[in-house]
Amino acid sequence: MLLATFLLAIVSLAYACELPHHQHAKRNLNSTLGKRWYGVDHLTEETQYLRGPWPDVFGDGTTPIRFCFDDENSYNNLLALIQDAINLWQPAMDVSTLTIEPSCGVGNWDCICDEDTHYDTLIIGDVTDEEDGFTKATQGHQYIKREDRERQDDGRYWYNFLAVKRDEPRGFSRWWDLHAVAHELGHVAGLDHEHQRPDAAEKGFYWSCTMLNDADSVHRRIANREEGTWREGDTFQKACNDFDTAERYGFSATGVMAKPTNFLGEGVWSKDLDWGSIMIYSSYRNEKRLSEKPAGVKFPEGSWMYRRYYEGRSPRSIEILSGGITIDAATRAYDYSTVRISDGDIARIAQLYPSGEDGEPSGDHAEGWEQAE
């Protein structure tokens, strides 16, 4: 099962979205470089075994993320979602060397993973029917020495995966599922949550730990000194602020709190926090802005995160809207039909996967990495 295979996943909350079917015009990269995305850095010789950007596996200057589907059921259920999510990232691929393509060959979408699938291929699986299934993905690429590669019980490698729990069968819109998949593809490419920058609080990011769905459970487990988990000095406040403590309890705060600067190869970030990125969480969870009575929501009441700044000594708050989503003027519900990646998202991909000065792919950041077998 995808869900139980690894603890390497970067967990994401599910959001609703859908992508309009249209051709994306290439954007002027020079206008986007001022907004850089928080994500994994280019790897050096000392950090080449940490997760980082994907390599130029074919030696042709392109940087492909190659994927296959876990099984035929996953292919049938997820193909259209994956195709549209890839299209959502097209503006970033237009100005970089990055491509996202089936490992069986470009255009060969009916691509099912098997024992011959390369070790670093992204496995995409539908976990909708799994009791504890949720949408999540591994972040970036990890180089594994040939002698260290281990196959799972099914004979396949499981170093990179994207698990998708479709909420459309539960009554949510397809836009909802597509936003979640596009968000996770950002992780796969190497992007991290913008709100988890080490300096996020300094930039005005505020979040409420007590409003996390598993906050009460973690609070009780710490108070009861849960055997095998609790350690001397553990407090709920520490679990809200210390990444290692939160991770030990499996606390969802690990997907919100600022990350240590040495996490995942010391991610890099820009001067400005990108408040419009598709990789940032919105101020309200689904039960608020997607409830039957969203008109009753009066920001910032009930929000679990928002942008805070001061006018003199007076605090001001701004609602965070992920990836261009809007609020319907009549219903006050989130409208995901406007979802897109931000200029900052585009710029960060262009920096992780840079093209040459003449517009041709450079691919030189992958020097020394193993090529495709």
GROMACS .gro file of C-alpha atoms in nm:
model
  373
    1MET     CA    1   0.000   0.000   0.000
    2LEU     CA    2   0.124   0.347  -0.083
    3LEU     CA    3   0.012   0.490   0.249
    4ALA     CA    4   0.218   0.254   0.462
    5THR     CA    5   0.528   0.233   0.246
    6PHE     CA    6   0.740   0.524   0.368
    7LEU     CA    7   0.756   0.799   0.629
    8LEU     CA    8   0.931   1.027   0.382
    9ALA     CA    9   0.615   1.199   0.266
   10ILE     CA   10   0.552   1.568   0.300
   11VAL     CA   11   0.191   1.581   0.414
   12SER     CA   12  -0.047   1.829   0.251
   13LEU     CA   13  -0.401   1.933   0.338
   14ALA     CA   14  -0.656   1.863   0.065
   15TYR     CA   15  -0.785   2.165  -0.124
   16ALA     CA   16  -1.034   2.191  -0.407
   17CYS     CA   17  -0.942   2.304  -0.755
   18GLU     CA   18  -0.965   2.239  -1.124
   19LEU     CA   19  -0.770   2.355  -1.423
   20PRO     CA   20  -0.927   2.524  -1.724
   21HIS     CA   21  -0.831   2.352  -2.049
   22HIS     CA   22  -0.637   2.614  -2.241
   23GLN     CA   23  -0.291   2.674  -2.377
   24HIS     CA   24  -0.054   2.850  -2.139
   25ALA     CA   25   0.136   3.142  -2.286
   26LYS     CA   26   0.503   3.162  -2.195
   27ARG     CA   27   0.568   3.426  -1.932
   28ASN     CA   28   0.859   3.665  -1.925
   29LEU     CA   29   1.095   3.507  -1.674
   30ASN     CA   30   1.261   3.838  -1.596
   31SER     CA   31   0.938   3.958  -1.437
   32THR     CA   32   0.921   3.663  -1.200
   33LEU     CA   33   1.271   3.631  -1.058
   34GLY     CA   34   1.199   3.876  -0.781
   35LYS     CA   35   0.967   3.625  -0.616
   36ARG     CA   36   1.164   3.316  -0.529
   37TRP     CA   37   1.010   2.999  -0.398
   38TYR     CA   38   1.117   2.817  -0.083
   39GLY     CA   39   1.241   2.470  -0.175
   40VAL     CA   40   1.535   2.234  -0.192
   41ASP     CA   41   1.868   2.380  -0.296
   42HIS     CA   42   2.099   2.263  -0.572
   43LEU     CA   43   2.304   1.979  -0.432
   44THR     CA   44   2.677   1.999  -0.372
   45GLU     CA   45   2.920   1.710  -0.348
   46GLU     CA   46   2.866   1.700   0.028
   47THR     CA   47   2.485   1.693   0.006
   48GLN     CA   48   2.427   1.486  -0.308
   49TYR     CA   49   2.260   1.206  -0.111
   50LEU     CA   50   1.994   1.434   0.036
   51ARG     CA   51   1.674   1.511  -0.151
   52GLY     CA   52   1.720   1.777  -0.414
   53PRO     CA   53   1.629   1.874  -0.772
   54TRP     CA   54   1.578   1.596  -1.024
   55PRO     CA   55   1.877   1.516  -1.250
   56ASP     CA   56   1.934   1.541  -1.624
   57VAL     CA   57   1.899   1.164  -1.668
   58PHE     CA   58   1.913   1.156  -2.047
   59GLY     CA   59   2.204   1.395  -2.088
   60ASP     CA   60   2.004   1.606  -2.333
   61GLY     CA   61   1.956   1.911  -2.113
   62THR     CA   62   1.602   1.825  -2.006
   63THR     CA   63   1.518   1.739  -1.649
   64PRO     CA   64   1.234   1.486  -1.645
   65ILE     CA   65   1.029   1.366  -1.353
   66ARG     CA   66   0.934   1.023  -1.483
   67PHE     CA   67   0.626   0.856  -1.340
   68CYS     CA   68   0.417   0.542  -1.367
   69PHE     CA   69   0.086   0.435  -1.213
   70ASP     CA   70   0.070   0.189  -0.925
   71ASP     CA   71  -0.191  -0.027  -1.099
   72GLU     CA   72  -0.461  -0.016  -1.367
   73ASN     CA   73  -0.715   0.116  -1.117
   74SER     CA   74  -0.489   0.410  -1.037
   75TYR     CA   75  -0.437   0.474  -1.408
   76ASN     CA   76  -0.810   0.473  -1.481
   77ASN     CA   77  -0.902   0.693  -1.185
   78LEU     CA   78  -0.616   0.942  -1.189
   79LEU     CA   79  -0.503   0.988  -1.549
   80ALA     CA   80  -0.713   1.298  -1.621
   81LEU     CA   81  -0.626   1.457  -1.285
   82ILE     CA   82  -0.255   1.400  -1.339
   83GLN     CA   83  -0.266   1.538  -1.692
   84ASP     CA   84  -0.446   1.853  -1.582
   85ALA     CA   85  -0.217   1.900  -1.281
   86ILE     CA   86   0.085   1.875  -1.512
   87ASN     CA   87  -0.075   2.136  -1.738
   88LEU     CA   88  -0.112   2.364  -1.439
   89TRP     CA   89   0.268   2.361  -1.403
   90GLN     CA   90   0.325   2.423  -1.776
   91PRO     CA   91   0.413   2.794  -1.733
   92ALA     CA   92   0.704   2.686  -1.510
   93MET     CA   93   0.815   2.415  -1.750
   94ASP     CA   94   0.807   2.666  -2.037
   95VAL     CA   95   1.091   2.865  -1.875
   96SER     CA   96   1.294   2.578  -1.729
   97THR     CA   97   1.437   2.237  -1.820
   98LEU     CA   98   1.174   2.055  -1.612
   99THR     CA   99   0.938   1.804  -1.774
  100ILE     CA  100   0.688   1.563  -1.616
  101GLU     CA  101   0.634   1.256  -1.833
  102PRO     CA  102   0.545   0.884  -1.823
  103SER     CA  103   0.847   0.659  -1.766
  104CYS     CA  104   0.722   0.437  -2.050
  105GLY     CA  105   0.784   0.717  -2.299
  106VAL     CA  106   0.639   1.058  -2.383
  107GLY     CA  107   0.271   1.021  -2.464
  108ASN     CA  108   0.253   0.662  -2.338
  109TRP     CA  109   0.016   0.743  -2.052
  110ASP     CA  110  -0.099   0.385  -1.983
  111CYS     CA  111   0.222   0.325  -1.792
  112ILE     CA  112   0.198   0.076  -1.504
  113CYS     CA  113   0.490   0.030  -1.265
  114ASP     CA  114   0.660  -0.310  -1.261
  115GLU     CA  115   0.986  -0.472  -1.148
  116ASP     CA  116   1.172  -0.318  -1.442
  117THR     CA  117   1.076   0.037  -1.344
  118HIS     CA  118   1.381   0.252  -1.264
  119TYR     CA  119   1.446   0.309  -0.894
  120ASP     CA  120   1.383   0.684  -0.900
  121THR     CA  121   1.055   0.676  -1.092
  122LEU     CA  122   0.759   0.848  -0.924
  123ILE     CA  123   0.487   0.594  -0.842
  124ILE     CA  124   0.136   0.743  -0.855
  125GLY     CA  125  -0.139   0.556  -0.673
  126ASP     CA  126  -0.507   0.602  -0.591
  127VAL     CA  127  -0.566   0.559  -0.215
  128THR     CA  128  -0.928   0.677  -0.217
  129ASP     CA  129  -1.060   0.344  -0.088
  130GLU     CA  130  -0.795   0.306   0.182
  131GLU     CA  131  -0.932   0.376   0.529
  132ASP     CA  132  -0.644   0.602   0.627
  133GLY     CA  133  -0.559   0.720   0.276
  134PHE     CA  134  -0.479   1.085   0.210
  135THR     CA  135  -0.307   1.289  -0.057
  136LYS     CA  136   0.068   1.319  -0.002
  137ALA     CA  137   0.400   1.297  -0.184
  138THR     CA  138   0.774   1.271  -0.136
  139GLN     CA  139   0.974   1.588  -0.191
  140GLY     CA  140   1.237   1.624  -0.460
  141HIS     CA  141   1.476   1.354  -0.583
  142GLN     CA  142   1.704   1.136  -0.374
  143TYR     CA  143   2.007   0.968  -0.529
  144ILE     CA  144   2.052   0.611  -0.404
  145LYS     CA  145   2.373   0.421  -0.477
  146ARG     CA  146   2.312   0.108  -0.681
  147GLU     CA  147   2.438  -0.119  -0.403
  148ASP     CA  148   2.207   0.047  -0.150
  149ARG     CA  149   1.881   0.018  -0.345
  150GLU     CA  150   1.624  -0.211  -0.188
  151ARG     CA  151   1.308  -0.348  -0.345
  152GLN     CA  152   0.985  -0.385  -0.153
  153ASP     CA  153   0.787  -0.708  -0.119
  154ASP     CA  154   0.622  -0.649  -0.457
  155GLY     CA  155   0.962  -0.642  -0.626
  156ARG     CA  156   0.946  -0.272  -0.704
  157TYR     CA  157   1.133   0.032  -0.578
  158TRP     CA  158   0.931   0.278  -0.369
  159TYR     CA  159   1.161   0.575  -0.315
  160ASN     CA  160   0.932   0.836  -0.474
  161PHE     CA  161   0.553   0.836  -0.464
  162LEU     CA  162   0.241   1.047  -0.502
  163ALA     CA  163  -0.065   0.911  -0.324
  164VAL     CA  164  -0.400   1.063  -0.420
  165LYS     CA  165  -0.722   1.045  -0.221
  166ARG     CA  166  -1.004   1.169  -0.444
  167ASP     CA  167  -1.270   1.365  -0.256
  168GLU     CA  168  -1.498   1.411  -0.557
  169PRO     CA  169  -1.681   1.083  -0.473
  170ARG     CA  170  -1.770   1.244  -0.137
  171GLY     CA  171  -1.937   1.540  -0.303
  172PHE     CA  172  -1.646   1.779  -0.342
  173SER     CA  173  -1.576   1.936  -0.680
  174ARG     CA  174  -1.310   1.811  -0.915
  175TRP     CA  175  -1.137   2.148  -0.871
  176TRP     CA  176  -1.082   2.048  -0.511
  177ASP     CA  177  -0.893   1.731  -0.603
  178LEU     CA  178  -0.693   1.896  -0.878
  179HIS     CA  179  -0.559   2.168  -0.650
  180ALA     CA  180  -0.437   1.901  -0.409
  181VAL     CA  181  -0.263   1.703  -0.685
  182ALA     CA  182  -0.099   2.015  -0.830
  183HIS     CA  183   0.020   2.113  -0.483
  184GLU     CA  184   0.179   1.770  -0.437
  185LEU     CA  185   0.348   1.786  -0.778
  186GLY     CA  186   0.514   2.101  -0.648
  187HIS     CA  187   0.656   1.896  -0.362
  188VAL     CA  188   0.771   1.625  -0.603
  189ALA     CA  189   0.958   1.887  -0.807
  190GLY     CA  190   1.134   2.002  -0.489
  191LEU     CA  191   0.921   2.287  -0.356
  192ASP     CA  192   0.838   2.316   0.012
  193HIS     CA  193   0.558   2.495   0.193
  194GLU     CA  194   0.621   2.868   0.180
  195HIS     CA  195   0.472   2.906   0.527
  196GLN     CA  196   0.739   2.668   0.664
  197ARG     CA  197   1.030   2.895   0.583
  198PRO     CA  198   1.250   2.934   0.892
  199ASP     CA  199   1.177   3.307   0.883
  200ALA     CA  200   0.801   3.278   0.818
  201ALA     CA  201   0.704   3.431   1.153
  202GLU     CA  202   0.931   3.728   1.090
  203LYS     CA  203   0.756   3.778   0.756
  204GLY     CA  204   0.417   3.794   0.926
  205PHE     CA  205   0.292   3.436   0.909
  206TYR     CA  206   0.069   3.342   1.204
  207TRP     CA  207  -0.093   3.008   1.276
  208SER     CA  208  -0.289   2.852   1.562
  209CYS     CA  209  -0.157   2.516   1.678
  210THR     CA  210  -0.465   2.444   1.889
  211MET     CA  211  -0.686   2.447   1.578
  212LEU     CA  212  -0.512   2.151   1.414
  213ASN     CA  213  -0.740   1.848   1.388
  214ASP     CA  214  -0.512   1.628   1.597
  215ALA     CA  215  -0.419   1.895   1.854
  216ASP     CA  216  -0.644   1.759   2.131
  217SER     CA  217  -0.516   1.406   2.075
  218VAL     CA  218  -0.152   1.511   2.094
  219HIS     CA  219  -0.224   1.723   2.401
  220ARG     CA  220  -0.374   1.420   2.579
  221ARG     CA  221  -0.091   1.188   2.478
  222ILE     CA  222   0.165   1.429   2.619
  223ALA     CA  223  -0.036   1.483   2.938
  224ASN     CA  224  -0.063   1.104   2.981
  225ARG     CA  225   0.308   1.057   2.913
  226GLU     CA  226   0.239   0.806   2.639
  227GLU     CA  227   0.470   0.508   2.672
  228GLY     CA  228   0.724   0.477   2.394
  229THR     CA  229   0.666   0.832   2.273
  230TRP     CA  230   0.686   1.073   2.567
  231ARG     CA  231   1.022   1.209   2.673
  232GLU     CA  232   1.124   1.423   2.967
  233GLY     CA  233   1.051   1.786   2.892
  234ASP     CA  234   0.773   1.721   2.641
  235THR     CA  235   0.491   1.976   2.648
  236PHE     CA  236   0.217   2.057   2.401
  237GLN     CA  237   0.378   2.395   2.336
  238LYS     CA  238   0.705   2.222   2.253
  239ALA     CA  239   0.522   1.993   2.009
  240CYS     CA  240   0.389   2.307   1.840
  241ASN     CA  241   0.732   2.465   1.799
  242ASP     CA  242   0.991   2.188   1.782
  243PHE     CA  243   0.994   1.984   1.462
  244ASP     CA  244   1.156   1.673   1.610
  245THR     CA  245   0.907   1.659   1.897
  246ALA     CA  246   0.608   1.705   1.666
  247GLU     CA  247   0.741   1.439   1.431
  248ARG     CA  248   0.780   1.192   1.718
  249TYR     CA  249   0.408   1.225   1.796
  250GLY     CA  250   0.308   1.216   1.429
  251PHE     CA  251   0.162   1.563   1.483
  252SER     CA  252   0.029   1.742   1.174
  253ALA     CA  253   0.206   2.055   1.297
  254THR     CA  254   0.509   1.926   1.104
  255GLY     CA  255   0.331   2.046   0.790
  256VAL     CA  256   0.280   2.399   0.924
  257MET     CA  257   0.558   2.502   1.163
  258ALA     CA  258   0.884   2.658   1.050
  259LYS     CA  259   1.137   2.395   0.951
  260PRO     CA  260   1.492   2.375   1.083
  261THR     CA  261   1.740   2.529   0.839
  262ASN     CA  262   1.924   2.196   0.805
  263PHE     CA  263   1.611   2.006   0.701
  264LEU     CA  264   1.613   1.846   0.354
  265GLY     CA  265   1.947   1.981   0.244
  266GLU     CA  266   1.903   2.330   0.384
  267GLY     CA  267   1.628   2.476   0.171
  268VAL     CA  268   1.684   2.821   0.029
  269TRP     CA  269   1.438   3.104   0.022
  270SER     CA  270   1.410   3.458  -0.107
  271LYS     CA  271   1.378   3.793   0.061
  272ASP     CA  272   1.001   3.806   0.017
  273LEU     CA  273   0.756   3.540   0.130
  274ASP     CA  274   0.529   3.437  -0.160
  275TRP     CA  275   0.179   3.477  -0.016
  276GLY     CA  276   0.009   3.375  -0.342
  277SER     CA  277   0.190   3.046  -0.400
  278ILE     CA  278   0.000   2.725  -0.468
  279MET     CA  279   0.224   2.570  -0.203
  280ILE     CA  280   0.096   2.783   0.086
  281TYR     CA  281  -0.207   2.686   0.293
  282SER     CA  282  -0.520   2.901   0.295
  283SER     CA  283  -0.650   3.070   0.609
  284TYR     CA  284  -0.953   2.844   0.646
  285ARG     CA  285  -0.984   2.470   0.630
  286ASN     CA  286  -1.258   2.314   0.422
  287GLU     CA  287  -1.519   2.303   0.696
  288LYS     CA  288  -1.520   2.684   0.702
  289ARG     CA  289  -1.510   2.830   0.352
  290LEU     CA  290  -1.664   2.518   0.196
  291SER     CA  291  -1.936   2.467   0.454
  292GLU     CA  292  -2.308   2.505   0.387
  293LYS     CA  293  -2.303   2.853   0.539
  294PRO     CA  294  -1.969   3.013   0.447
  295ALA     CA  295  -2.136   3.355   0.449
  296GLY     CA  296  -2.122   3.334   0.828
  297VAL     CA  297  -1.742   3.333   0.824
  298LYS     CA  298  -1.609   3.667   0.943
  299PHE     CA  299  -1.232   3.676   0.892
  300PRO     CA  300  -1.018   3.635   1.095
  301GLU     CA  301  -1.262   3.456   1.327
  302GLY     CA  302  -1.208   3.082   1.309
  303SER     CA  303  -0.908   3.103   1.076
  304TRP     CA  304  -0.614   2.880   1.158
  305MET     CA  305  -0.350   3.087   0.977
  306TYR     CA  306  -0.318   3.432   0.826
  307ARG     CA  307  -0.081   3.711   0.739
  308ARG     CA  308  -0.028   3.965   1.015
  309TYR     CA  309   0.128   4.310   0.996
  310TYR     CA  310   0.116   4.633   1.195
  311GLU     CA  311   0.004   4.984   1.110
  312GLY     CA  312   0.181   5.171   1.382
  313ARG     CA  313   0.086   4.976   1.694
  314SER     CA  314  -0.237   4.840   1.547
  315PRO     CA  315  -0.228   4.478   1.424
  316ARG     CA  316  -0.383   4.402   1.086
  317SER     CA  317  -0.465   4.062   0.939
  318ILE     CA  318  -0.493   3.946   0.577
  319GLU     CA  319  -0.658   3.623   0.467
  320ILE     CA  320  -0.424   3.383   0.287
  321LEU     CA  321  -0.557   3.239  -0.040
  322SER     CA  322  -0.352   2.957  -0.189
  323GLY     CA  323  -0.253   2.969  -0.555
  324GLY     CA  324  -0.490   3.233  -0.684
  325ILE     CA  325  -0.814   3.096  -0.537
  326THR     CA  326  -1.080   3.359  -0.474
  327ILE     CA  327  -1.381   3.405  -0.248
  328ASP     CA  328  -1.720   3.401  -0.418
  329ALA     CA  329  -1.880   3.740  -0.361
  330ALA     CA  330  -2.227   3.594  -0.310
  331THR     CA  331  -2.166   3.275  -0.113
  332ARG     CA  332  -1.835   3.371   0.053
  333ALA     CA  333  -1.711   3.019  -0.028
  334TYR     CA  334  -1.371   2.944  -0.177
  335ASP     CA  335  -1.377   2.944  -0.557
  336TYR     CA  336  -1.104   2.719  -0.695
  337SER     CA  337  -1.182   2.781  -1.062
  338THR     CA  338  -0.921   3.059  -1.060
  339VAL     CA  339  -0.640   2.841  -0.926
  340ARG     CA  340  -0.297   2.882  -1.084
  341ILE     CA  341   0.066   2.865  -0.986
  342SER     CA  342   0.216   3.200  -0.888
  343ASP     CA  343   0.497   3.394  -1.053
  344GLY     CA  344   0.704   3.294  -0.753
  345ASP     CA  345   0.634   2.925  -0.816
  346ILE     CA  346   0.742   2.970  -1.177
  347ALA     CA  347   1.061   3.152  -1.078
  348ARG     CA  348   1.159   2.890  -0.822
  349ILE     CA  349   1.123   2.606  -1.075
  350ALA     CA  350   1.328   2.810  -1.321
  351GLN     CA  351   1.599   2.843  -1.058
  352LEU     CA  352   1.597   2.476  -0.962
  353TYR     CA  353   1.598   2.370  -1.328
  354PRO     CA  354   1.772   2.655  -1.513
  355SER     CA  355   1.787   2.693  -1.891
  356GLY     CA  356   2.097   2.815  -2.071
  357GLU     CA  357   2.157   3.179  -2.158
  358ASP     CA  358   2.043   3.121  -2.516
  359GLY     CA  359   1.721   2.960  -2.401
  360GLU     CA  360   1.850   2.607  -2.442
  361PRO     CA  361   1.843   2.376  -2.137
  362SER     CA  362   2.170   2.370  -1.944
  363GLY     CA  363   2.117   2.066  -1.720
  364ASP     CA  364   2.457   2.122  -1.560
  365HIS     CA  365   2.322   2.105  -1.205
  366ALA     CA  366   2.298   1.726  -1.245
  367GLU     CA  367   2.668   1.678  -1.315
  368GLY     CA  368   2.799   1.361  -1.152
  369TRP     CA  369   2.458   1.206  -1.096
  370GLU     CA  370   2.387   0.861  -1.230
  371GLN     CA  371   2.220   0.851  -1.570
  372ALA     CA  372   1.919   0.638  -1.660
  373GLU     CA  373   1.986   0.267  -1.697
   0.00000   0.00000   0.00000
